[in-house]
Tab-separated table of C-alpha atoms in Angstrom:
chain	number	residue	atom	x	y	z
A	416	MET	CA	-10.777	0.917	2.991
A	417	THR	CA	-9.309	1.187	-0.493
A	418	SER	CA	-7.493	-1.425	-2.507
A	419	GLU	CA	-5.902	1.081	-4.850
A	420	PRO	CA	-2.321	-0.144	-5.380
A	421	THR	CA	0.664	1.943	-4.395
A	422	ARG	CA	2.517	2.667	-7.610
A	423	ARG	CA	6.082	3.677	-8.338
A	424	VAL	CA	6.640	5.211	-11.756
A	425	LEU	CA	10.236	4.914	-12.954
A	426	ASP	CA	11.881	7.355	-15.336
A	427	PRO	CA	14.286	5.388	-17.590
A	428	GLU	CA	16.651	8.347	-17.873
A	429	ARG	CA	16.661	9.404	-14.227
A	430	ASP	CA	16.282	5.916	-12.748
A	431	GLY	CA	18.603	3.998	-15.059
A	432	ALA	CA	20.502	2.344	-12.205
A	433	ALA	CA	17.243	1.264	-10.565
A	434	PHE	CA	16.065	-0.278	-13.824
A	435	LYS	CA	19.316	-2.154	-14.193
A	436	ALA	CA	19.001	-3.480	-10.645
A	437	LEU	CA	15.422	-4.570	-11.203
A	438	THR	CA	16.094	-6.576	-14.371
A	439	HIS	CA	18.132	-9.194	-12.475
A	440	PRO	CA	15.985	-12.381	-12.580
A	441	LEU	CA	16.314	-13.222	-8.889
A	442	ARG	CA	15.565	-9.665	-7.790
A	443	ILE	CA	12.384	-9.623	-9.858
A	444	GLU	CA	11.387	-12.927	-8.281
A	445	LEU	CA	12.143	-11.724	-4.742
A	446	LEU	CA	10.154	-8.533	-5.238
A	447	GLY	CA	7.260	-10.525	-6.665
A	448	LEU	CA	7.271	-12.919	-3.698
A	449	LEU	CA	7.221	-10.054	-1.200
A	450	ARG	CA	4.308	-8.449	-3.031
A	451	GLN	CA	2.410	-11.711	-3.249
A	452	HIS	CA	3.040	-13.196	0.201
A	453	GLY	CA	3.975	-10.209	2.362
A	454	PRO	CA	7.061	-9.581	4.508
A	455	ALA	CA	9.694	-12.302	4.755
A	456	THR	CA	13.273	-12.904	5.812
A	457	ALA	CA	16.145	-13.698	3.478
A	458	SER	CA	16.097	-17.276	4.785
A	459	GLU	CA	12.389	-17.679	4.061
A	460	LEU	CA	12.868	-16.338	0.545
A	461	ALA	CA	15.867	-18.618	0.055
A	462	ALA	CA	13.666	-21.609	0.850
A	463	ARG	CA	11.087	-20.449	-1.720
A	464	THR	CA	13.598	-19.764	-4.496
A	465	GLY	CA	16.136	-22.529	-3.898
A	466	GLU	CA	18.889	-19.945	-3.463
A	467	SER	CA	21.217	-19.553	-0.502
A	468	SER	CA	20.239	-17.107	2.232
A	469	ALA	CA	23.481	-15.226	1.534
A	470	SER	CA	22.388	-14.725	-2.077
A	471	THR	CA	18.865	-13.589	-1.245
A	472	SER	CA	20.192	-11.297	1.478
A	473	TYR	CA	22.579	-9.636	-0.981
A	474	HIS	CA	19.910	-9.113	-3.626
A	475	LEU	CA	17.434	-7.786	-1.064
A	476	ARG	CA	20.001	-5.181	-0.031
A	477	VAL	CA	20.357	-4.138	-3.678
A	478	LEU	CA	16.592	-3.813	-3.988
A	479	ALA	CA	16.569	-1.764	-0.786
A	480	LYS	CA	19.300	0.507	-2.134
A	481	TYR	CA	16.975	1.505	-4.965
A	482	ALA	CA	13.881	1.699	-2.734
A	483	PHE	CA	12.009	-1.318	-4.092
A	484	VAL	CA	11.998	-3.010	-0.664
A	485	ALA	CA	12.453	-1.835	2.910
A	486	GLU	CA	12.835	-3.373	6.342
A	487	ALA	CA	9.535	-4.544	7.835
A	488	ASP	CA	8.536	-4.912	11.471
A	489	HIS	CA	10.588	-7.660	13.096
A	490	ARG	CA	9.063	-10.504	15.087
A	491	ASP	CA	12.180	-10.556	17.243
A	492	SER	CA	15.633	-8.967	17.268
A	493	ARG	CA	17.314	-11.976	15.668
A	494	GLU	CA	15.653	-11.691	12.265
A	495	ARG	CA	15.567	-9.059	9.558
A	496	ARG	CA	12.318	-8.984	7.632
A	497	TRP	CA	11.741	-7.258	4.310
A	498	LYS	CA	8.643	-5.863	2.613
A	499	ALA	CA	7.852	-4.481	-0.820
A	500	VAL	CA	7.568	-0.690	-0.793
A	501	HIS	CA	5.137	-0.520	-3.724
A	502	SER	CA	2.584	-2.977	-5.079
A	503	VAL	CA	3.109	-1.879	-8.690
A	504	THR	CA	6.118	-0.631	-10.655
A	505	SER	CA	5.437	1.093	-13.969
A	506	TRP	CA	7.156	3.237	-16.588
A	507	SER	CA	6.642	4.913	-19.928
A	508	ASN	CA	7.296	2.485	-22.781
A	509	GLU	CA	8.083	5.412	-25.074
A	510	ALA	CA	10.700	6.684	-22.636
A	511	MET	CA	12.112	3.167	-22.300
A	512	HIS	CA	12.629	2.925	-26.053
A	513	ARG	CA	14.487	6.256	-26.060
A	514	ALA	CA	16.788	5.434	-23.146
A	515	PRO	CA	20.130	3.663	-23.746
A	516	GLY	CA	19.594	-0.025	-23.090
A	517	GLY	CA	15.914	0.605	-22.449
A	518	ARG	CA	14.587	-1.776	-25.076
A	519	ALA	CA	16.681	-4.655	-23.760
A	520	ALA	CA	15.581	-3.930	-20.193
A	521	LEU	CA	11.925	-3.782	-21.231
A	522	SER	CA	12.231	-7.072	-23.098
A	523	ALA	CA	13.863	-8.732	-20.071
A	524	LEU	CA	11.132	-7.518	-17.735
A	525	ARG	CA	8.376	-8.751	-20.038
A	526	ARG	CA	9.938	-12.175	-20.337
A	527	ARG	CA	10.139	-12.416	-16.567
A	528	GLN	CA	6.404	-11.671	-16.509
A	529	LEU	CA	5.817	-14.569	-18.897
A	530	ALA	CA	7.813	-16.852	-16.586
A	531	HIS	CA	5.649	-15.659	-13.699
A	532	LEU	CA	2.547	-16.513	-15.727
A	533	GLU	CA	3.790	-20.074	-16.254
A	534	ARG	CA	4.485	-20.505	-12.528
A	535	SER	CA	1.097	-19.049	-11.641
A	536	LEU	CA	-0.689	-21.389	-14.040
A	537	ALA	CA	1.076	-24.426	-12.579
A	538	ARG	CA	0.218	-23.351	-9.025
A	539	HIS	CA	-3.412	-22.614	-9.963
A	540	GLU	CA	-3.853	-26.069	-11.486
A	541	ALA	CA	-2.240	-27.732	-8.473
A	542	ASP	CA	-4.415	-25.740	-6.047
A	543	LEU	CA	-7.584	-26.822	-7.849
A	544	GLU	CA	-6.437	-30.432	-8.102
A	545	SER	CA	-5.569	-30.644	-4.399
A	546	GLY	CA	-8.732	-28.909	-3.207
A	547	ARG	CA	-6.871	-25.917	-1.757
A	548	LEU	CA	-9.098	-23.833	-4.036
A	549	ASP	CA	-12.867	-24.238	-3.941
A	550	SER	CA	-14.356	-25.722	-7.110
A	551	ALA	CA	-16.327	-22.473	-7.553
A	552	TRP	CA	-13.118	-20.989	-8.993
A	553	GLN	CA	-12.954	-23.548	-11.791
A	554	GLU	CA	-15.463	-21.869	-14.109
A	555	PRO	CA	-14.353	-18.187	-13.969
A	556	SER	CA	-10.608	-18.897	-14.129
A	557	GLY	CA	-8.681	-19.296	-17.358
A	558	LEU	CA	-6.701	-17.707	-20.162
A	559	SER	CA	-8.049	-16.112	-23.324
A	560	ASP	CA	-6.815	-14.167	-26.321
A	561	SER	CA	-8.462	-12.028	-28.969
A	562	LEU	CA	-7.355	-10.043	-32.008
A	563	PRO	CA	-9.326	-6.773	-32.144
A	564	ARG	CA	-8.299	-4.003	-34.525
A	565	LEU	CA	-7.690	-0.902	-32.410
A	566	THR	CA	-6.073	2.502	-32.708
A	567	PRO	CA	-3.263	3.466	-30.303
A	568	GLU	CA	-5.767	5.688	-28.479
A	569	SER	CA	-8.252	2.838	-28.080
A	570	LEU	CA	-5.579	0.478	-26.752
A	571	ALA	CA	-4.559	3.105	-24.176
A	572	GLU	CA	-8.218	3.496	-23.194
A	573	LEU	CA	-8.549	-0.271	-22.838
A	574	TRP	CA	-5.640	-0.362	-20.375
A	575	GLU	CA	-7.197	2.455	-18.331
A	576	THR	CA	-10.593	0.732	-18.299
A	577	LEU	CA	-9.123	-2.590	-17.167
A	578	ALA	CA	-7.163	-0.911	-14.368
A	579	ALA	CA	-10.194	1.045	-13.158
A	580	LYS	CA	-12.496	-1.985	-13.199
A	581	THR	CA	-9.944	-4.163	-11.409
A	582	ALA	CA	-9.574	-1.552	-8.655
A	583	GLU	CA	-13.364	-1.231	-8.373
A	584	LEU	CA	-13.930	-4.979	-7.979
A	585	ALA	CA	-11.021	-5.405	-5.545
A	586	ALA	CA	-12.428	-2.619	-3.363
A	587	ARG	CA	-15.861	-4.268	-3.430
A	588	ASP	CA	-14.470	-7.658	-2.394
A	589	VAL	CA	-11.895	-6.500	0.143
A	590	SER	CA	-13.953	-7.691	3.156
A	591	ASP	CA	-15.489	-10.775	1.549
A	592	PRO	CA	-14.085	-13.947	3.188
A	593	ARG	CA	-14.480	-15.824	-0.120
A	594	ALA	CA	-12.022	-13.528	-1.906
A	595	GLU	CA	-8.714	-15.053	-2.934
A	596	GLN	CA	-5.604	-13.570	-4.493
A	597	VAL	CA	-6.059	-13.632	-8.273
A	598	VAL	CA	-3.160	-13.304	-10.705
A	599	VAL	CA	-4.466	-11.134	-13.560
A	600	PHE	CA	-2.298	-10.918	-16.662
A	601	THR	CA	-3.093	-8.532	-19.505
A	602	ALA	CA	-1.266	-7.927	-22.769
A	603	GLY	CA	-1.780	-5.525	-25.626
A	604	LEU	CA	0.780	-6.250	-28.330
A	605	PRO	CA	0.040	-4.634	-31.718
A	606	LEU	CA	1.301	-6.592	-34.727
A	607	ALA	CA	2.268	-5.024	-38.048
A	608	PRO	CA	0.815	-6.620	-41.196
A	609	GLU	CA	2.918	-9.440	-42.534
A	610	PRO	CA	4.845	-8.450	-45.670
A	611	ALA	CA	3.354	-9.587	-48.947
A	612	PRO	CA	5.170	-12.522	-50.613
A	613	ASP	CA	7.768	-11.539	-53.185
A	614	ALA	CA	6.513	-11.465	-56.746
A	615	GLU	CA	8.960	-14.256	-57.631
A	616	GLU	CA	7.312	-16.537	-55.073
A	617	ASN	CA	3.993	-16.067	-56.836
A	618	THR	CA	5.264	-17.170	-60.226
A	619	SER	CA	5.326	-20.792	-61.275
């Protein structure tokens, strides 16, 4: 059994309408919930998000129109359940920057990821505090940052290495009853050197 994620790669020029649909905050949240918790109805998602079932139903239909979600197996004929079609959505950042409105869409998606990180941190802390997570998770969990100096090629290699290692470990642990869902966030954000102070600022 493999844990390799199913990936959908969007083309900003060809899939512009799909990108626009995905950048809606509630749609991103709904897609994330379906990926994290599995199939659900509009009513179940409404309870999780605090939205009305009419609102979640509408936004699920939009996501379905652009093939981000699809109908799942129903428990009975009275409900309509939805599932995420892919576990990962990706794109070319270079292509995003070239496409009209691409930079704004990319910025919106990244900020939604930061909001997801904040929610995940709050849930993680609550799960440890309440005992829903075993104390063995306390030591390996956490956030970290570093400031290595890398070339563009090395940063691309780092992303590939992280993805490969994550897939390897997930495949190894797929049948282990101790395995839990882990939210893994990674960021590689190069920063240009800060401009030197103006000469006038250096004079007394």
